[in-house]
GROMACS .gro file of C-alpha atoms in nm:
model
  245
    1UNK     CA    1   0.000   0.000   0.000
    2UNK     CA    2   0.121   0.357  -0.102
    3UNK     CA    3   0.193   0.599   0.177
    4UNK     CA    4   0.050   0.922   0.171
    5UNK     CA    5   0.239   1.192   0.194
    6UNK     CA    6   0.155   1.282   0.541
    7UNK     CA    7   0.201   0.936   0.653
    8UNK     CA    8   0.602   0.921   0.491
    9UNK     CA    9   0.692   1.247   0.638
   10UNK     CA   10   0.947   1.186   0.915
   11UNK     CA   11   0.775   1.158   1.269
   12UNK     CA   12   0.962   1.372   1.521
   13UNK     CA   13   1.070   1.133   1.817
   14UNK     CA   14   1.260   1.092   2.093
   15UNK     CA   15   1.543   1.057   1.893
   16UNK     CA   16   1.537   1.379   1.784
   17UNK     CA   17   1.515   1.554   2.126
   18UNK     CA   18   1.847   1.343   2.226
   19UNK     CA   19   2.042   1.492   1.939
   20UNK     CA   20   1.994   1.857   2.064
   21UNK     CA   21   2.063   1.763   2.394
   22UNK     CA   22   2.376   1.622   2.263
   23UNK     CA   23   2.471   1.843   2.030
   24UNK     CA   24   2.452   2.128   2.271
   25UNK     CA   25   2.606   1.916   2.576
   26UNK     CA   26   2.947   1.861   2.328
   27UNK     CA   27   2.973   2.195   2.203
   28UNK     CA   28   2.938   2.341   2.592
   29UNK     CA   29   3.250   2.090   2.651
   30UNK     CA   30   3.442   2.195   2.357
   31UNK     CA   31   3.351   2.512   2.419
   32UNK     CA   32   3.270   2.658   2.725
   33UNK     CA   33   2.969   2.899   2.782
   34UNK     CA   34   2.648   2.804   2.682
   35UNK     CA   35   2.474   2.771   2.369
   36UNK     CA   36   2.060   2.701   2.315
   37UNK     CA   37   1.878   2.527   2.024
   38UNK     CA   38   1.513   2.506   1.924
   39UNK     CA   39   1.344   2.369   1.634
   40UNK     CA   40   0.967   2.394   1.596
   41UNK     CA   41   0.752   2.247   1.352
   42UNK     CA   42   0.369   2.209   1.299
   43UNK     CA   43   0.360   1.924   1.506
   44UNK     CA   44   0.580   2.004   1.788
   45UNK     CA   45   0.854   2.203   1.923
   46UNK     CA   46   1.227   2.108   2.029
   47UNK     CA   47   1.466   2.251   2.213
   48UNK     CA   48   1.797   2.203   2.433
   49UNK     CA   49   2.031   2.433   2.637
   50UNK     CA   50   1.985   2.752   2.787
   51UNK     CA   51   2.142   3.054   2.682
   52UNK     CA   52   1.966   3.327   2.881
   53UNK     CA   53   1.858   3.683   2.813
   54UNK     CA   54   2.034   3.697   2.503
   55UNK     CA   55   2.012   4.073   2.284
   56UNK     CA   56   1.835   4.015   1.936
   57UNK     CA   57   2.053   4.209   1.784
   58UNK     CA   58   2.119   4.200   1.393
   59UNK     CA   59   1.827   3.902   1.400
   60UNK     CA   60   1.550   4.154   1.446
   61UNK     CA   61   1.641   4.346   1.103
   62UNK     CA   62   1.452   4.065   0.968
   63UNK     CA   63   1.089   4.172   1.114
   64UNK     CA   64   1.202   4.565   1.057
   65UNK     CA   65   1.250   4.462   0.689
   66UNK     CA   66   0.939   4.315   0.642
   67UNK     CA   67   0.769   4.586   0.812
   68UNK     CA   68   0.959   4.861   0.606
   69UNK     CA   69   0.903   4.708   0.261
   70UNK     CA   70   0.527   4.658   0.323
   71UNK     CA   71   0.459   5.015   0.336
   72UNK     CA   72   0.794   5.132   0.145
   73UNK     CA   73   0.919   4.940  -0.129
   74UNK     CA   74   1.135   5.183  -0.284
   75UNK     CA   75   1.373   5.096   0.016
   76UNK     CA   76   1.467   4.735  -0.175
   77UNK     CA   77   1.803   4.821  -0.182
   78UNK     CA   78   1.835   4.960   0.218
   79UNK     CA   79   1.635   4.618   0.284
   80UNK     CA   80   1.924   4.392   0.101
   81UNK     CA   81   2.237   4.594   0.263
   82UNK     CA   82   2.032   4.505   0.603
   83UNK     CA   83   2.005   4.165   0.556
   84UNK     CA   84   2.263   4.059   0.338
   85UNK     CA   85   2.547   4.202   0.495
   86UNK     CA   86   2.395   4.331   0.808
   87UNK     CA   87   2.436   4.695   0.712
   88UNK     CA   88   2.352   4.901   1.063
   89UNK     CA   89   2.307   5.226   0.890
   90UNK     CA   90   2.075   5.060   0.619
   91UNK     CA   91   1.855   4.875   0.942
   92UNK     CA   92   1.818   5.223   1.066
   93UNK     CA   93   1.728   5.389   0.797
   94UNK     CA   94   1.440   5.093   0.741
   95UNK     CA   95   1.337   5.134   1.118
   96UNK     CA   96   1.258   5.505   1.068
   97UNK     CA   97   1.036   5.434   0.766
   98UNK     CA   98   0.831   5.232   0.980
   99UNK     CA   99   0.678   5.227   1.333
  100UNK     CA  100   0.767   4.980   1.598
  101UNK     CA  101   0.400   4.862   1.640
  102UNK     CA  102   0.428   4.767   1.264
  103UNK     CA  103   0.700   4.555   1.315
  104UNK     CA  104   0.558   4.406   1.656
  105UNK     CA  105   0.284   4.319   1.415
  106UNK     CA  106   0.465   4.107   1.154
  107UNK     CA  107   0.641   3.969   1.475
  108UNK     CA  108   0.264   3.818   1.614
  109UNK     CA  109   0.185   3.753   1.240
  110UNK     CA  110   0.505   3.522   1.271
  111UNK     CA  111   0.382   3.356   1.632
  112UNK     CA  112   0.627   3.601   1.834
  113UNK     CA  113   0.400   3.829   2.009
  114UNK     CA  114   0.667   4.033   2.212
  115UNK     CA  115   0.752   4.375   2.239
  116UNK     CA  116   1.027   4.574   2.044
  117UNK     CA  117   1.274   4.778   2.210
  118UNK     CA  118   1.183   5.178   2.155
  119UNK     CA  119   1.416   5.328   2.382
  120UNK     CA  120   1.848   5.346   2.412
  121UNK     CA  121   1.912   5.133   2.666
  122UNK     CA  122   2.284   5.077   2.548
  123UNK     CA  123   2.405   5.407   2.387
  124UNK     CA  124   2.661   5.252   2.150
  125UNK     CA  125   2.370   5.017   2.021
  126UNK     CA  126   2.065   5.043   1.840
  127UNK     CA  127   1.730   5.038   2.036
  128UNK     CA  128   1.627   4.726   1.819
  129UNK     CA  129   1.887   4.513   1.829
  130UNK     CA  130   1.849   4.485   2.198
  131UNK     CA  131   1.522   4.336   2.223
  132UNK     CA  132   1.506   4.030   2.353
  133UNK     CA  133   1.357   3.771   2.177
  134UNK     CA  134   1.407   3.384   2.285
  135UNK     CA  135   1.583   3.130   2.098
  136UNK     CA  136   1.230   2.966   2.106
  137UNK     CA  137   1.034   3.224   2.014
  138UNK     CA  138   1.301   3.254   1.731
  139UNK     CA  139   1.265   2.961   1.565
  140UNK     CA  140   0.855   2.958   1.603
  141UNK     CA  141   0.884   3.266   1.369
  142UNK     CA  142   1.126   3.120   1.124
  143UNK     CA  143   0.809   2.846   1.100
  144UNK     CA  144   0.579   3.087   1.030
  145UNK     CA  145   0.778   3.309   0.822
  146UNK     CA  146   0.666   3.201   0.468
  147UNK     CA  147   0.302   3.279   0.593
  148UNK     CA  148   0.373   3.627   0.744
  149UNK     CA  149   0.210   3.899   0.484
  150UNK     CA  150   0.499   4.047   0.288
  151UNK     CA  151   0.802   3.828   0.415
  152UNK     CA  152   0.893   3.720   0.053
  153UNK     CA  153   1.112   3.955  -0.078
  154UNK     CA  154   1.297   3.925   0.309
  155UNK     CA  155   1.271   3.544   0.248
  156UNK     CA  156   1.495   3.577  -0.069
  157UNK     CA  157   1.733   3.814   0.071
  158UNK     CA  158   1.810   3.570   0.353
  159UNK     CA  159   1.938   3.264   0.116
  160UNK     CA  160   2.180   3.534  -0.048
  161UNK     CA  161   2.410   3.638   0.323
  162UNK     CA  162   2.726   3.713   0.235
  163UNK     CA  163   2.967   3.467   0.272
  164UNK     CA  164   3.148   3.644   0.580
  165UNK     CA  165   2.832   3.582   0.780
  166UNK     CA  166   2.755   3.237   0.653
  167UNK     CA  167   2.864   3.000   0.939
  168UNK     CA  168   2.665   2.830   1.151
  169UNK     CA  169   2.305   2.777   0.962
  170UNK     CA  170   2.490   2.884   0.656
  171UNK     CA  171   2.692   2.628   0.648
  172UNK     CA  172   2.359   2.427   0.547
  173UNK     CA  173   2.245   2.423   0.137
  174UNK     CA  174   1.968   2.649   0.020
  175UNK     CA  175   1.970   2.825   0.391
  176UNK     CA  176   1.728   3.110   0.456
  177UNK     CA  177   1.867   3.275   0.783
  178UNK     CA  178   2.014   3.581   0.989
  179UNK     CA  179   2.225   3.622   1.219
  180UNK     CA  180   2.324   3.877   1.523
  181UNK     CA  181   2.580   3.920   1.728
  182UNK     CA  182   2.741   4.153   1.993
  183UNK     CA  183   2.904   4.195   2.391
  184UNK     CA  184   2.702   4.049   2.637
  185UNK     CA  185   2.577   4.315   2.858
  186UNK     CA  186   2.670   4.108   3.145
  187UNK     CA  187   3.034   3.982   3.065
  188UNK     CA  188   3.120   4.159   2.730
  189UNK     CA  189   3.147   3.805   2.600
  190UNK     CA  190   2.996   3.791   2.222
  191UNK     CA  191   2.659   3.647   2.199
  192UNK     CA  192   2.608   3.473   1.908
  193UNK     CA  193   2.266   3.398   1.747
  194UNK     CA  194   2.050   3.314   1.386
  195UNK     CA  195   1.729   3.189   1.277
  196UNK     CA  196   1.589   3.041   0.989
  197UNK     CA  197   1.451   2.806   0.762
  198UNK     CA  198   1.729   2.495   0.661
  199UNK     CA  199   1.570   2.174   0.429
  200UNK     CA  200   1.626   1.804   0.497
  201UNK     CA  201   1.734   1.570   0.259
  202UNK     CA  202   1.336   1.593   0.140
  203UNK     CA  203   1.384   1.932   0.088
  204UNK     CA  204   1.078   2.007   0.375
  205UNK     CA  205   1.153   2.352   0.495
  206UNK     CA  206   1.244   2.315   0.869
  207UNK     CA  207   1.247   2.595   1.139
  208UNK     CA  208   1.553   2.632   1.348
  209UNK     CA  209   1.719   2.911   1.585
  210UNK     CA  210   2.018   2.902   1.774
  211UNK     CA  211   2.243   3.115   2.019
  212UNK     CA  212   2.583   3.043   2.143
  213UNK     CA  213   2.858   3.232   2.364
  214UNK     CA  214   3.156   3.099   2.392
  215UNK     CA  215   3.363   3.070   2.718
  216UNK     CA  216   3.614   3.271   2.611
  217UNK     CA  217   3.373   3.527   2.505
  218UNK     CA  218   3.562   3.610   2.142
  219UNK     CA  219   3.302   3.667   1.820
  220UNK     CA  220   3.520   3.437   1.630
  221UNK     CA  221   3.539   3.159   1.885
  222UNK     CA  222   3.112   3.213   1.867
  223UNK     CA  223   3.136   3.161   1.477
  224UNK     CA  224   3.327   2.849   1.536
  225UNK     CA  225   3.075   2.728   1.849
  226UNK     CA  226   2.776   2.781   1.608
  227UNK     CA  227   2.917   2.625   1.314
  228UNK     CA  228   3.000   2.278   1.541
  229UNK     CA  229   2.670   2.314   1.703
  230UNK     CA  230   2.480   2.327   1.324
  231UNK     CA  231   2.693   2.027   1.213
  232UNK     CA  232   2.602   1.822   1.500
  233UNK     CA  233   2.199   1.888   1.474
  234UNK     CA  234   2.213   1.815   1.114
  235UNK     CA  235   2.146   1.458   1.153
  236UNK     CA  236   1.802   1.593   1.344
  237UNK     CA  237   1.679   1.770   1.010
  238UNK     CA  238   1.527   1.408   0.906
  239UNK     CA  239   1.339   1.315   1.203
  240UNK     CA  240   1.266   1.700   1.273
  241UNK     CA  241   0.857   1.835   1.203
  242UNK     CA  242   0.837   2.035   0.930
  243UNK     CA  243   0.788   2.400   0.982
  244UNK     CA  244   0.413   2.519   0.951
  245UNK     CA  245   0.409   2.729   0.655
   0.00000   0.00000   0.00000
C-alpha cells in the first residue's frame, strides 16, 4: 500500500530531542559557555540548552524589513544591505520608515508576540537590536515566516548572506537565515545567534534558531561554536517536524 504523503513524512521522536541535547552538551564541553537550540515544527517544538537573556541584535532586522518594505518598497536596496550584509546604517534607515507597532505586528503575524525595544538602553547600540527575543520564540517565527504577509522579498534576501556571515546555519544548502551578534551586557562576551529556515534531505523547509557564547567570550570563537553546534543537529533535520508554513 502507497503511503501518503503525510504518513512518509518523518515523525519527530525521541530521537530527535536526544540529538539537541547532545549536540549542545558537546559543544558546551568543547567550548565553554552556553549555547541554546530550538526547532519547531507544525507538530511540535524542540529545544535544548539555555542561553539566557540573550540581545536580538542583527536578528530583528529581519521583522524591521518586512515591516519597512510593506509600506515602502522603494527601500529594496536599504532592505538587502540590512540583511545581506547586516548593514547598521541601512537597518536604521528601514526602522525610521516604519513604526515599531508595525514591526511588533509582523512579529505576532510570525507567532512572536513580544515587544520591540523603543528606547536606548545601550548608547553605542541600536534600540532594536536589543530586544530580547528567545531562541524559542526565534525559531517559532522562522516556521511561520513564509506565511507572514509580505516576508517574501525578506525570504529571498536571507538565502543570499554574504559569505562572511555564513557559518553556523549557513553552512547548510539552500539556507534562509540571519544572524546577530554583539558583547554580552553582562560579561562583554559575544553572543552569538540566527534563525531560519534549513531543508532536509526531502527538501521540507524546517524551522531552526540558535544562540551560542563561547567561554572565552571572542566573536570568532562564537562563529566556530555555532558552526560545530549546526553540524552536529544536522542529523536531526530528518526526524525534525516540518515547519508550519
Amino acid at each position: 500500500m502507497q503511503l501518503s504523503s503525510e504518513e512518509s513524512a518523518p515523525q519527530p521522536s525521541a530521537e530527535l530531542q536526544a540529538i539537541l541535547d547532545k549536540s549542545v552538551a558537546e559543544v558546551v564541553q568543547a567550548y565553554g559557555g552556553v549555547a541554546e537550540v530550538s526547532i519547531v515544527g507544525a507538530i511540535g517544538e524542540y529545544g535544548a540548552g539555555d542561553a539566557g537573556g540573550f540581545a536580538a541584535w542583527s536578528t530583528i532586522k529581519v521583522p524591521i524589513a518586512i515591516a519597512a518594505l510593506k509600506t515602502n518598497p522603494g527601500l529594496a536596496q536599504q532592505a538587502a544591505l540590512a540583511i545581506q550584509t547586516s548593514d547598521n546604517p541601512a537597518a536604521m534607515t528601514l526602522w525610521n520608515s516604519t513604526t515599531p507597532e508595525a514591526v511588533e505586528e509582523v512579529l505576532a503575524q510570525g507567532g512572536a508576540p513580544i515587544t520591540v525595544q523603543r528606547q536606548y538602553i545601550r548608547p553605542e547600540f541600536s534600540p532594536f537590536g536589543q530586544t530580547k527575543w528567545t531562541v524559542a520564540e526565534q525559531a517559532r517565527f522562522a516556521s511561520h515566516l513564509r506565511c507572514v504577509d509580505g516576508a517574501g522579498p525578506v525570504l529571498e534576501l536571507m538565502g543570499s548572506i554574504t559569505a562572511g556571515q555564513s557559518y553556523g546555519l549557513g553552512t547548510f544548502p539552500a539556507a534562509r537565515f540571519k544572524g546577530g551578534w554583539g558583547p554580552s551586557a553582562l560579561n562583554g562576551g559575544y553572543e552569538v545567534r540566527q534563525f531560519g529556515l534549513v531543508q532536509d534531505k526531502e527538501g521540507r523547509d524546517v524551522a531552526i534558531a540558535l544562540a551560542v557564547r563561547s567561554g572565552d567570550g571572542s566573536y570568532a570563537s562564537g562563529q566556530t561554536m555555532a558552526s560545530q553546534l549546526a553540524a552536529l543537529i544536522r542529523p536531526a533535520l530528518n526526524t525534525a517536524p516540518a515547519a508550519h508554513c
